[in-house]
mmCIF file of the C-alpha atoms, coordinates in Angstrom:
data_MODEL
# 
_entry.id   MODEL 
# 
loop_
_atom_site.group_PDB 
_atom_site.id 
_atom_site.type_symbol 
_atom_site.label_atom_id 
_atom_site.label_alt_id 
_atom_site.label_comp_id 
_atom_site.label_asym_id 
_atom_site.label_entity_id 
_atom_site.label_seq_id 
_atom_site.pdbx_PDB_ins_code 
_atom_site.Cartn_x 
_atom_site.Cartn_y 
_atom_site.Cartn_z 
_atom_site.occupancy 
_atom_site.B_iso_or_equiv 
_atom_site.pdbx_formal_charge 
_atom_site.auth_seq_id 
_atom_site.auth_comp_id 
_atom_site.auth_asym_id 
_atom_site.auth_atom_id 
_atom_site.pdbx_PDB_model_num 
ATOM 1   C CA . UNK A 1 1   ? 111.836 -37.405 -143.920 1.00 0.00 ? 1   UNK A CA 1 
ATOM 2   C CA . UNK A 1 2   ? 113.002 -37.296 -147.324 1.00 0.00 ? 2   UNK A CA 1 
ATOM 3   C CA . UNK A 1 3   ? 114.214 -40.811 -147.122 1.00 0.00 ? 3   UNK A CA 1 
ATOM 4   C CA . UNK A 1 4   ? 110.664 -42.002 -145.925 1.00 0.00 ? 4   UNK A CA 1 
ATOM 5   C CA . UNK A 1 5   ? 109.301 -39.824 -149.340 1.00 0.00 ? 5   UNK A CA 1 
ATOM 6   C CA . UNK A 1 6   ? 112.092 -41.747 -151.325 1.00 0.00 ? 6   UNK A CA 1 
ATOM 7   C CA . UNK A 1 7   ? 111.094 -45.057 -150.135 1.00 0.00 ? 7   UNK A CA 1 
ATOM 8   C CA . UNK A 1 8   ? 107.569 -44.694 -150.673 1.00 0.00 ? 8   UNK A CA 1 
ATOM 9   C CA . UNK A 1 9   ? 108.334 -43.204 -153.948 1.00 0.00 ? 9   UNK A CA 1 
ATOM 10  C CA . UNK A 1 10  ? 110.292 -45.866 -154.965 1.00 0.00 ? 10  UNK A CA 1 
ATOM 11  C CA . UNK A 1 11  ? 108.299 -48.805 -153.929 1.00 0.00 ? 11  UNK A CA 1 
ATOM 12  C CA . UNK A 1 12  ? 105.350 -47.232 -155.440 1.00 0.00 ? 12  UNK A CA 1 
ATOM 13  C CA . UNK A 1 13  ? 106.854 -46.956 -158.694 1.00 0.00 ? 13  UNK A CA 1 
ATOM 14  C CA . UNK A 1 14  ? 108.593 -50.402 -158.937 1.00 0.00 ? 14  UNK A CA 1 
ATOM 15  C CA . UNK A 1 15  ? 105.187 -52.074 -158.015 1.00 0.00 ? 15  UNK A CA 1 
ATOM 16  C CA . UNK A 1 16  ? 103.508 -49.747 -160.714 1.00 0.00 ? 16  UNK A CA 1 
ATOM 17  C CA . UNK A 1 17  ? 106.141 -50.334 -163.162 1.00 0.00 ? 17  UNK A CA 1 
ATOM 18  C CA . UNK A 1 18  ? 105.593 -54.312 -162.974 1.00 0.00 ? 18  UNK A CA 1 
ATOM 19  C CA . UNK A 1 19  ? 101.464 -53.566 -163.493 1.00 0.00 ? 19  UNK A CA 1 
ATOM 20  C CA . UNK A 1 20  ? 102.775 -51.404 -166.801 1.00 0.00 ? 20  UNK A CA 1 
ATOM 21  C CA . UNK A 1 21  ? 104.393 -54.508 -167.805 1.00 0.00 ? 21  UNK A CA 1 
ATOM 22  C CA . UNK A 1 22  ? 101.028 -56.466 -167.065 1.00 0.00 ? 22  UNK A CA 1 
ATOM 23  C CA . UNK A 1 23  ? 99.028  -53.828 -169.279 1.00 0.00 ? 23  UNK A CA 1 
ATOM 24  C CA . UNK A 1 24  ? 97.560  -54.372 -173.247 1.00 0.00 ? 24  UNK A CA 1 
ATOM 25  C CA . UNK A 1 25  ? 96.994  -58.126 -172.894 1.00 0.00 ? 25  UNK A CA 1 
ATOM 26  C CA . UNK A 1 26  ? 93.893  -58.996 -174.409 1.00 0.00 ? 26  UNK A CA 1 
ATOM 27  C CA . UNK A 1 27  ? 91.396  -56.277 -176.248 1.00 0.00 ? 27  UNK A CA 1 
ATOM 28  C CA . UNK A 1 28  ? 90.760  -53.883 -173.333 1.00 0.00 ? 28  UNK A CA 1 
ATOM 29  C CA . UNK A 1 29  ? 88.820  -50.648 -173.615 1.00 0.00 ? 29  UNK A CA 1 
ATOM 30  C CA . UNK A 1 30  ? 91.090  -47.500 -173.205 1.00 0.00 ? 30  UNK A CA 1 
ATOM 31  C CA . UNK A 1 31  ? 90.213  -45.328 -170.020 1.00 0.00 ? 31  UNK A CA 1 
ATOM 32  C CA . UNK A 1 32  ? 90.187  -42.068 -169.485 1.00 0.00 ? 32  UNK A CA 1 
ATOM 33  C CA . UNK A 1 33  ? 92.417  -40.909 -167.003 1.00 0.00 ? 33  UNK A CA 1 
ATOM 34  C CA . UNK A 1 34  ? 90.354  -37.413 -166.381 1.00 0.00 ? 34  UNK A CA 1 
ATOM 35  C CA . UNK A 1 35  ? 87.209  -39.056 -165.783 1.00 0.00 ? 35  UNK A CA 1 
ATOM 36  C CA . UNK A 1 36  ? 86.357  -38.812 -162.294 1.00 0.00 ? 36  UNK A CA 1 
ATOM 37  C CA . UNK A 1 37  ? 85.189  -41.854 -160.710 1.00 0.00 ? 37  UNK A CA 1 
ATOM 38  C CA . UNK A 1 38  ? 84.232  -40.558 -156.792 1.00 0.00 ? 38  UNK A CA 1 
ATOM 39  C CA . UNK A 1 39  ? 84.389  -37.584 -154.921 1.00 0.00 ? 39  UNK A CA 1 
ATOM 40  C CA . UNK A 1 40  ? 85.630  -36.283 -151.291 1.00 0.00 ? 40  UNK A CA 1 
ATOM 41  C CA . UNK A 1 41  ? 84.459  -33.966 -149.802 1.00 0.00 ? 41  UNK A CA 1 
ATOM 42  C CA . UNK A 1 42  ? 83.975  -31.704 -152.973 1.00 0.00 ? 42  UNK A CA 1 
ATOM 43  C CA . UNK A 1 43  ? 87.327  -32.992 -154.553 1.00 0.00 ? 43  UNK A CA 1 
ATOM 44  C CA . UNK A 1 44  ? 87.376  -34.662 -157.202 1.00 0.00 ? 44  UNK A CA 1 
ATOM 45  C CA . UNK A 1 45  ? 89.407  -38.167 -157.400 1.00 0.00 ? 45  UNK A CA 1 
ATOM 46  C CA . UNK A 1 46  ? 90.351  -38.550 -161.115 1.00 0.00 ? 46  UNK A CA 1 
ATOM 47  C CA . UNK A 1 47  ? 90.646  -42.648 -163.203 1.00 0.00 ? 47  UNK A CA 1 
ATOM 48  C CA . UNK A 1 48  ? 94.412  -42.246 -163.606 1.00 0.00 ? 48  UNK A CA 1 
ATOM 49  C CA . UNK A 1 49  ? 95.019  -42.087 -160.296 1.00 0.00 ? 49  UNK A CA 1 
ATOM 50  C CA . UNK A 1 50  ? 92.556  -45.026 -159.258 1.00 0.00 ? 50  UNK A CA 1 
ATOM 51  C CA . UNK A 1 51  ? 93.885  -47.238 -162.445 1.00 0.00 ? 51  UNK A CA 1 
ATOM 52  C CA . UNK A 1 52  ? 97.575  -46.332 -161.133 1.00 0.00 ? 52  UNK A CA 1 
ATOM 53  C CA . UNK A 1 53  ? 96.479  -47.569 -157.719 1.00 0.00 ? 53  UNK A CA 1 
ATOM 54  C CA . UNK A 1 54  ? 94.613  -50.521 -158.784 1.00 0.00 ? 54  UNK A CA 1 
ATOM 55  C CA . UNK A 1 55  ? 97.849  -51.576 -160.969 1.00 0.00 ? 55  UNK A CA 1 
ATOM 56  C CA . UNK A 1 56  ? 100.280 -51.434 -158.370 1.00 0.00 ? 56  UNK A CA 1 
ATOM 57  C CA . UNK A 1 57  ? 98.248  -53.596 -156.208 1.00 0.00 ? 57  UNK A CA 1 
ATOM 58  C CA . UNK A 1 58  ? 97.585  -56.019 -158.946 1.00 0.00 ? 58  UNK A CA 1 
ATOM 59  C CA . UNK A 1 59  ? 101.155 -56.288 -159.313 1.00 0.00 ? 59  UNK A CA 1 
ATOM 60  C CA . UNK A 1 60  ? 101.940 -56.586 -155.841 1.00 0.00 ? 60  UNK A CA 1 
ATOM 61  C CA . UNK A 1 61  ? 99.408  -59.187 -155.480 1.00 0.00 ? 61  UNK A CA 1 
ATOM 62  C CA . UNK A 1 62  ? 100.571 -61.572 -158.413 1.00 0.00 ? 62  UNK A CA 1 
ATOM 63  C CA . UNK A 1 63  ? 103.930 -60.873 -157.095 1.00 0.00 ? 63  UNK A CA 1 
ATOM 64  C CA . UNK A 1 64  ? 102.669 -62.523 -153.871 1.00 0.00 ? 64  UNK A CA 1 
ATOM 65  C CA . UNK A 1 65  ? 100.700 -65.603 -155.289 1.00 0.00 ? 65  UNK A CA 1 
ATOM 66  C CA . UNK A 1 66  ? 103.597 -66.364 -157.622 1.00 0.00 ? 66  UNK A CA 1 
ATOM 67  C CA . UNK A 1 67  ? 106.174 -66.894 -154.877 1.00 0.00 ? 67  UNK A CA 1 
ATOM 68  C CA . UNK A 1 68  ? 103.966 -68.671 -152.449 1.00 0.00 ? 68  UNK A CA 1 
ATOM 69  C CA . UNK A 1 69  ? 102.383 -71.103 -155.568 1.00 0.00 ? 69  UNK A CA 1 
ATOM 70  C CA . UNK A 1 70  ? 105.445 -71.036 -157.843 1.00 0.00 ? 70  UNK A CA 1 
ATOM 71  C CA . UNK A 1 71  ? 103.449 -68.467 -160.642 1.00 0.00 ? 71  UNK A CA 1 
ATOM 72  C CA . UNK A 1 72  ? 100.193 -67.702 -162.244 1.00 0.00 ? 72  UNK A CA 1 
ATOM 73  C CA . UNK A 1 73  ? 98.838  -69.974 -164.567 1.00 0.00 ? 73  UNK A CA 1 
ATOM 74  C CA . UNK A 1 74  ? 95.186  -69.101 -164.127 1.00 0.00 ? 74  UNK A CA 1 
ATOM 75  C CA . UNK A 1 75  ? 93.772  -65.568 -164.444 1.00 0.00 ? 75  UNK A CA 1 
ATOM 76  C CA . UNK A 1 76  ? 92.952  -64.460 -161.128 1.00 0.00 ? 76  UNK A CA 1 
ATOM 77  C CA . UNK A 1 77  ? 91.249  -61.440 -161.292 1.00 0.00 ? 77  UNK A CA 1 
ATOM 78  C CA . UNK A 1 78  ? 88.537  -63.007 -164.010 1.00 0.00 ? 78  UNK A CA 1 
ATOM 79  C CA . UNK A 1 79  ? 87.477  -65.644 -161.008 1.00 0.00 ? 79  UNK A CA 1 
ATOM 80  C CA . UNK A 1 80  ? 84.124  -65.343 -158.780 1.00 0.00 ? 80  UNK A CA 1 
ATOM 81  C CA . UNK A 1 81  ? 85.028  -63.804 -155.196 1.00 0.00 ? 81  UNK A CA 1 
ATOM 82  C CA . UNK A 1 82  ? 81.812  -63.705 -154.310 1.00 0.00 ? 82  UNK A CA 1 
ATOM 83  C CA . UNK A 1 83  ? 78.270  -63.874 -155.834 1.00 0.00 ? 83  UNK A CA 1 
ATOM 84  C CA . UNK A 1 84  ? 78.243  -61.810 -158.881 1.00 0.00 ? 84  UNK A CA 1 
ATOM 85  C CA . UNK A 1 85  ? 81.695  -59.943 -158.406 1.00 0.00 ? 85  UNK A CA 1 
ATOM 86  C CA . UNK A 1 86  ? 85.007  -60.955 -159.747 1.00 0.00 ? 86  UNK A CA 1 
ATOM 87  C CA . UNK A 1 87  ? 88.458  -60.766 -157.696 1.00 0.00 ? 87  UNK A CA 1 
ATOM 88  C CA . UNK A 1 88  ? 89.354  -57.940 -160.141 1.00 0.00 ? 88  UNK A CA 1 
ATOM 89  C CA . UNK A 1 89  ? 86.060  -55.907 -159.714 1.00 0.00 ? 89  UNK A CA 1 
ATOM 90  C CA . UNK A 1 90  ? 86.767  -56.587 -155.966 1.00 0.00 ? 90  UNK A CA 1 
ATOM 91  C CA . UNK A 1 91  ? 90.044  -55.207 -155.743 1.00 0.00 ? 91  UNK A CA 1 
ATOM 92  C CA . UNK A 1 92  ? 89.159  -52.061 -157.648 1.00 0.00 ? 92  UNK A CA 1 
ATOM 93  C CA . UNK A 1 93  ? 85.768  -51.136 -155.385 1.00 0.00 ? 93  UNK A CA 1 
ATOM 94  C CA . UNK A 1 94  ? 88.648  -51.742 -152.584 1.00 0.00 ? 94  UNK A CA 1 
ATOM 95  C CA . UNK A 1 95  ? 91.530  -50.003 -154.050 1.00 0.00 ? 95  UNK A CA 1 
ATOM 96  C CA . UNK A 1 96  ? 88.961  -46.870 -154.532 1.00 0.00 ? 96  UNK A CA 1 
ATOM 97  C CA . UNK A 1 97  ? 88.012  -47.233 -150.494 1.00 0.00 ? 97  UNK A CA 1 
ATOM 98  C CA . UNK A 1 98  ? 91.523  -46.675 -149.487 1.00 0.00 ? 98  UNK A CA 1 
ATOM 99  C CA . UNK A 1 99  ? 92.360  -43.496 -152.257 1.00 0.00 ? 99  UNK A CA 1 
ATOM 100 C CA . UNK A 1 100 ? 89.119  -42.182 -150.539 1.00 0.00 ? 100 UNK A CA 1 
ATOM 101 C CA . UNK A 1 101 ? 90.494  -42.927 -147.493 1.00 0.00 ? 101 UNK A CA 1 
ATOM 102 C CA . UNK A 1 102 ? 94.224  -41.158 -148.119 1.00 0.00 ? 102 UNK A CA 1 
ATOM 103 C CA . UNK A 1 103 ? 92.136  -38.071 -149.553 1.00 0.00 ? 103 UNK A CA 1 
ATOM 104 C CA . UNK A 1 104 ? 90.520  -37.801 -145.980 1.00 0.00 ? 104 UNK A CA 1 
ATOM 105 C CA . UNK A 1 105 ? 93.926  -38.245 -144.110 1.00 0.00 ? 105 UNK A CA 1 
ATOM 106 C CA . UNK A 1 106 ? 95.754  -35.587 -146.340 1.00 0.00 ? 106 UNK A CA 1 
ATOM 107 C CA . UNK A 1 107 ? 92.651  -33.400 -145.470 1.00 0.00 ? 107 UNK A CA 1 
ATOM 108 C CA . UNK A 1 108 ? 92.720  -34.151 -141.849 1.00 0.00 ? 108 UNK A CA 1 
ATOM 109 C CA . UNK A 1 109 ? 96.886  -33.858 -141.829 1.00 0.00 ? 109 UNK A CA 1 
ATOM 110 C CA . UNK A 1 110 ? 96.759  -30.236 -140.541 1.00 0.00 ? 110 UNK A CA 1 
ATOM 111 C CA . UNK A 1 111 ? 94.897  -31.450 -137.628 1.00 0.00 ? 111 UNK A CA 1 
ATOM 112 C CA . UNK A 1 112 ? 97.843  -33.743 -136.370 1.00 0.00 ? 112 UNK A CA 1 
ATOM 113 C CA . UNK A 1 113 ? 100.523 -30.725 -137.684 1.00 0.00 ? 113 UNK A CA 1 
ATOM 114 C CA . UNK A 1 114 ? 101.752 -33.886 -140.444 1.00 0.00 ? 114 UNK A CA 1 
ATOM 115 C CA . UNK A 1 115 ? 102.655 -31.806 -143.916 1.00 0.00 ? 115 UNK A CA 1 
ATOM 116 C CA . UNK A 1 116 ? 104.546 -32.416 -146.644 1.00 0.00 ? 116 UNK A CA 1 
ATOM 117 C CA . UNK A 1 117 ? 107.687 -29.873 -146.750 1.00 0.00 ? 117 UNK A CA 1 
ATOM 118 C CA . UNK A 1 118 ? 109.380 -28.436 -149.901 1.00 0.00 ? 118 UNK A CA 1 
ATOM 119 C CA . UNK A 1 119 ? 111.868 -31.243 -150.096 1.00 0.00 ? 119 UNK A CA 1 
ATOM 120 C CA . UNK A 1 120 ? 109.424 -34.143 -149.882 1.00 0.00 ? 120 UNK A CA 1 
ATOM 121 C CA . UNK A 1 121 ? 107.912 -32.059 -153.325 1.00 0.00 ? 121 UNK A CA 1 
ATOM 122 C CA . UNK A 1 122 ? 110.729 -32.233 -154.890 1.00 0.00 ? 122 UNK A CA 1 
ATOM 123 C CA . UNK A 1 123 ? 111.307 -35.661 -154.527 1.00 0.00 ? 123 UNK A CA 1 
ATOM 124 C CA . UNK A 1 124 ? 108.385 -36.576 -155.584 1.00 0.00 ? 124 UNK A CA 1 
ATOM 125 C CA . UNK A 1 125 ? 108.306 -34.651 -158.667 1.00 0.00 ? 125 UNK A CA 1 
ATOM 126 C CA . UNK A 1 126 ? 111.765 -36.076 -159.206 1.00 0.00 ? 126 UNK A CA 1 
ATOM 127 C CA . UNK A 1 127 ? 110.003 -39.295 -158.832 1.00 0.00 ? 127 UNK A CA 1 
ATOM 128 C CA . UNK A 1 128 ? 106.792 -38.878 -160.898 1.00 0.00 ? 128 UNK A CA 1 
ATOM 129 C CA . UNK A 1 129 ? 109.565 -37.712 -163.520 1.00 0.00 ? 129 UNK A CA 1 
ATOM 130 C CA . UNK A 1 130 ? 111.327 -40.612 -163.708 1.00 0.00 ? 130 UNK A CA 1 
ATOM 131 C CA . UNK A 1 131 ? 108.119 -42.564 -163.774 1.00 0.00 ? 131 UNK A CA 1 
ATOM 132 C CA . UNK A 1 132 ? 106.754 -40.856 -167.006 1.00 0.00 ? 132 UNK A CA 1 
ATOM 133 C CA . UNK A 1 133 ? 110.480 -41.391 -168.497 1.00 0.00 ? 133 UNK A CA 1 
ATOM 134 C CA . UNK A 1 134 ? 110.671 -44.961 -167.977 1.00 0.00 ? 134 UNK A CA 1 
ATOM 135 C CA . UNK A 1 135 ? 107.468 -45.888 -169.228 1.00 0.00 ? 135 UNK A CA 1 
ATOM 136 C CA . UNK A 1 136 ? 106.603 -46.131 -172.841 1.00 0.00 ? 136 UNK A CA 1 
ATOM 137 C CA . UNK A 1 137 ? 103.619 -43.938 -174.106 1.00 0.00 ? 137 UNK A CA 1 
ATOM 138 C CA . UNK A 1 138 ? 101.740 -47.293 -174.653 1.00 0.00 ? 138 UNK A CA 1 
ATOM 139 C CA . UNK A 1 139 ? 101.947 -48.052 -171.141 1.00 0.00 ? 139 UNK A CA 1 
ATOM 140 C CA . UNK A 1 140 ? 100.854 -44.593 -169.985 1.00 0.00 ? 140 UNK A CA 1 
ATOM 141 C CA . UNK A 1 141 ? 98.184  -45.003 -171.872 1.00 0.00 ? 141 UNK A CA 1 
ATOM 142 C CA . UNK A 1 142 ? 96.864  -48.011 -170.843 1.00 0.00 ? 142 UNK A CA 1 
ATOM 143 C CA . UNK A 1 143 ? 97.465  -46.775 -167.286 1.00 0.00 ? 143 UNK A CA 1 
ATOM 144 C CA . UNK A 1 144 ? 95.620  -43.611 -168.442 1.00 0.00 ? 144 UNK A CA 1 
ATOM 145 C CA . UNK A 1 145 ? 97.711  -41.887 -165.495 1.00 0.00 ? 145 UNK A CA 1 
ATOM 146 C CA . UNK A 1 146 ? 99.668  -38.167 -166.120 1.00 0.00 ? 146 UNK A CA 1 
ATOM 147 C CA . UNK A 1 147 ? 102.851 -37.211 -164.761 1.00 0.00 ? 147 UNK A CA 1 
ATOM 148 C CA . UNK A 1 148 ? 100.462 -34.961 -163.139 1.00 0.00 ? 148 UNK A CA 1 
ATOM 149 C CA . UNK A 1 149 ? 98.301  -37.761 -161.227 1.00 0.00 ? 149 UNK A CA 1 
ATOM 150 C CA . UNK A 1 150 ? 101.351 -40.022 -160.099 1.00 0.00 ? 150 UNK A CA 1 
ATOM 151 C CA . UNK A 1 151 ? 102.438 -36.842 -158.321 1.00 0.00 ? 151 UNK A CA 1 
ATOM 152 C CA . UNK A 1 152 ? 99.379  -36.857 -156.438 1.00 0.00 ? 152 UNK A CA 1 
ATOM 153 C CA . UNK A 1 153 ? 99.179  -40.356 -156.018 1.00 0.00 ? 153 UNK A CA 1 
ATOM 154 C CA . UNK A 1 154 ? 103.206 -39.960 -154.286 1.00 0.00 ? 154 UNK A CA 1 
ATOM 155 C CA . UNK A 1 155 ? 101.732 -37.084 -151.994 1.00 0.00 ? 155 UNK A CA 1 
ATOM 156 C CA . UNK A 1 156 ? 98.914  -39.301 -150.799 1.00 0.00 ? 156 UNK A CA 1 
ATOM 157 C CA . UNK A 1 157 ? 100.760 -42.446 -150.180 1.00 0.00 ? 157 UNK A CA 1 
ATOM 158 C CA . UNK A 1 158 ? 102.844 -39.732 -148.048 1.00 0.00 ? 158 UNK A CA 1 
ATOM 159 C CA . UNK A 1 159 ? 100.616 -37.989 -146.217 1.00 0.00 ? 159 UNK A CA 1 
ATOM 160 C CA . UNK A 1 160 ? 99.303  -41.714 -145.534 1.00 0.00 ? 160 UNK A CA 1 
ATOM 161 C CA . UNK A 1 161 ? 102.383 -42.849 -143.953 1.00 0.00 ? 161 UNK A CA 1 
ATOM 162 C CA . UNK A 1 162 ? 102.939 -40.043 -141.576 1.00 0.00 ? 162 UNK A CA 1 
ATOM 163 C CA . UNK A 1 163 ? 99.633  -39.775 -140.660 1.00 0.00 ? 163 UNK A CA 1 
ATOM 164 C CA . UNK A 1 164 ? 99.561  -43.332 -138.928 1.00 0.00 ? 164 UNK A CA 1 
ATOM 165 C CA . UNK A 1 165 ? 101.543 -42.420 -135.779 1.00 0.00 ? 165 UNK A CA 1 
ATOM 166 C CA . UNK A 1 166 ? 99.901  -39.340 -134.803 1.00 0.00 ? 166 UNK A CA 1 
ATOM 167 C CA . UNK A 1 167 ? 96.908  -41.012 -135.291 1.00 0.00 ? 167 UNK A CA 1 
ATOM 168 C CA . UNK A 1 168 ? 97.553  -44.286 -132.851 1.00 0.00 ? 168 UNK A CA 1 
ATOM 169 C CA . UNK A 1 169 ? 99.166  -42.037 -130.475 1.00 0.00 ? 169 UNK A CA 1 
ATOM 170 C CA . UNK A 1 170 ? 95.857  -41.317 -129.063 1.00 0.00 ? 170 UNK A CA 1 
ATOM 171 C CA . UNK A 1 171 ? 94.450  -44.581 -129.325 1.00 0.00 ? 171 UNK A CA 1 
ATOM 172 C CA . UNK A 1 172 ? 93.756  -47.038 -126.168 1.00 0.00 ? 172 UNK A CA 1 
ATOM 173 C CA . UNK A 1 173 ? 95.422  -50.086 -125.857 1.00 0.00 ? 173 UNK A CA 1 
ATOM 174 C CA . UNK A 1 174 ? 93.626  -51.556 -123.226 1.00 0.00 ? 174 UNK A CA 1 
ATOM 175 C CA . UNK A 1 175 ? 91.234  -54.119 -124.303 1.00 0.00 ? 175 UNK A CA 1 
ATOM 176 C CA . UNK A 1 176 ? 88.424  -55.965 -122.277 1.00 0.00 ? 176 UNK A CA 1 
ATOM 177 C CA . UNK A 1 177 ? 89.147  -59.895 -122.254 1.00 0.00 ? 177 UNK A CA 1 
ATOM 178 C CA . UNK A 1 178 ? 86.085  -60.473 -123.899 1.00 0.00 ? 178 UNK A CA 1 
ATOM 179 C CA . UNK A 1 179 ? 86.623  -58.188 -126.463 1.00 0.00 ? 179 UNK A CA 1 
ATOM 180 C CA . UNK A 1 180 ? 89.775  -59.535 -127.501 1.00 0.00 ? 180 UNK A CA 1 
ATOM 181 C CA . UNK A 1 181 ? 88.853  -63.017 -127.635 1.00 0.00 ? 181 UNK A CA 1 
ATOM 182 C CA . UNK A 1 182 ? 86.601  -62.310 -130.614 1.00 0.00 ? 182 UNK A CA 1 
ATOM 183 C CA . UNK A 1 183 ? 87.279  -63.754 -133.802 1.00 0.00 ? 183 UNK A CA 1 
ATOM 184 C CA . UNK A 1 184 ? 86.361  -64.763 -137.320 1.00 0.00 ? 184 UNK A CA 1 
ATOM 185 C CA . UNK A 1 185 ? 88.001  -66.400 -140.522 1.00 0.00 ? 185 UNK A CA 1 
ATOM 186 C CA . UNK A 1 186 ? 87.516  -66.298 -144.229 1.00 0.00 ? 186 UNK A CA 1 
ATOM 187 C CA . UNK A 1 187 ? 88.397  -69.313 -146.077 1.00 0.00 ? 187 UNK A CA 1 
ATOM 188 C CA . UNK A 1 188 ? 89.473  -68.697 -149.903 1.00 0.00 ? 188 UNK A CA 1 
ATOM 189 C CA . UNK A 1 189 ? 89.397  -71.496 -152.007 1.00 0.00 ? 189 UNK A CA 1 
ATOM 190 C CA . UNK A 1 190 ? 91.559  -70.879 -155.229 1.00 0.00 ? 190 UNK A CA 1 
# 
């Protein structure tokens, strides 16, 4: 189990780490990482952890476009997705969805007996650590994110991860023809 904690530790921190490197371009206003932007079920989800979130998926994301169109000449997340809403207003109203959705699982976790044991703590504190050491105060800033709220952000990718099986497990397989000849597509133009 530890190793799954380590993995998920580290690929959440290498994807964040990029989206540091992607921070202070342009006159952006600072955030405040304490500010809490929704609430579940009476706890309170905090901006660092959202902006840390929304970061790692932007980096993730560029990562992607640049190897499949050979890099990013045009800013992405400034373009139209739909009627009134950018790609990078999208991705944040979608990034929130699943943090409010990882709150719920960790809540529900007891349910399906999934916790997170002493040694998974540690290595995510040892991971959150190393985070807050190898980024520059700058960085942190603009990620308005404490060592803190990547802690909690490590425990909820977690509990996220082990909550999937126990969660299938009861789920049936067996779908109607009908059903399962249904179908839709979204074309992007970019």
């Amino acid at each position: 189990m530890r190793e799954i904690v380590k993995k998920t530790a580290v690929a959440a921190l290498a994807g964040v780490m990029a989206a540091g490197m992607l921070t202070g371009c342009g006159e952006e206003e600072k955030v405040d990482g304490s500010q809490t932007v929704a609430t579940v079920n009476g706890e309170e989800i905090p901006m660092g952890i959202l902006s840390l979130a929304v970061r790692q998926s932007q980096a993730q994301a560029e990562a992607m476009y640049a190897s499949f169109m050979g890099g990013m000449d045009y800013e992405i997340w400034d373009a139209e997705a739909e009627e009134g809403k950018t790609y990078g207003e999208q991705a944040v109203e979608e990034t929130l969805e699943q943090i409010e959705l990882m709150y719920i699982l960790r809540e529900k976790a007891p349910d399906y007996e999934v916790t997170v044991t002493e040694e998974d703590e540690t290595a995510i504190s040892d991971a959150a650590a190393s985070f807050i050491e190898a980024n520059s105060e700058e960085t942190l800033e603009d990620l308005a994110v404490t060592e803190e709220q990547v802690k909690t952000y490590l425990e909820l990718q977690t509990y996220q991860a082990r909550m999937h099986d126990p969660i299938v497990a009861d789920v049936d397989t067996n779908v109607p023809d009908e059903e399962a000849q249904q179908s839709s597509f979204t074309y992007v133009s970019l």
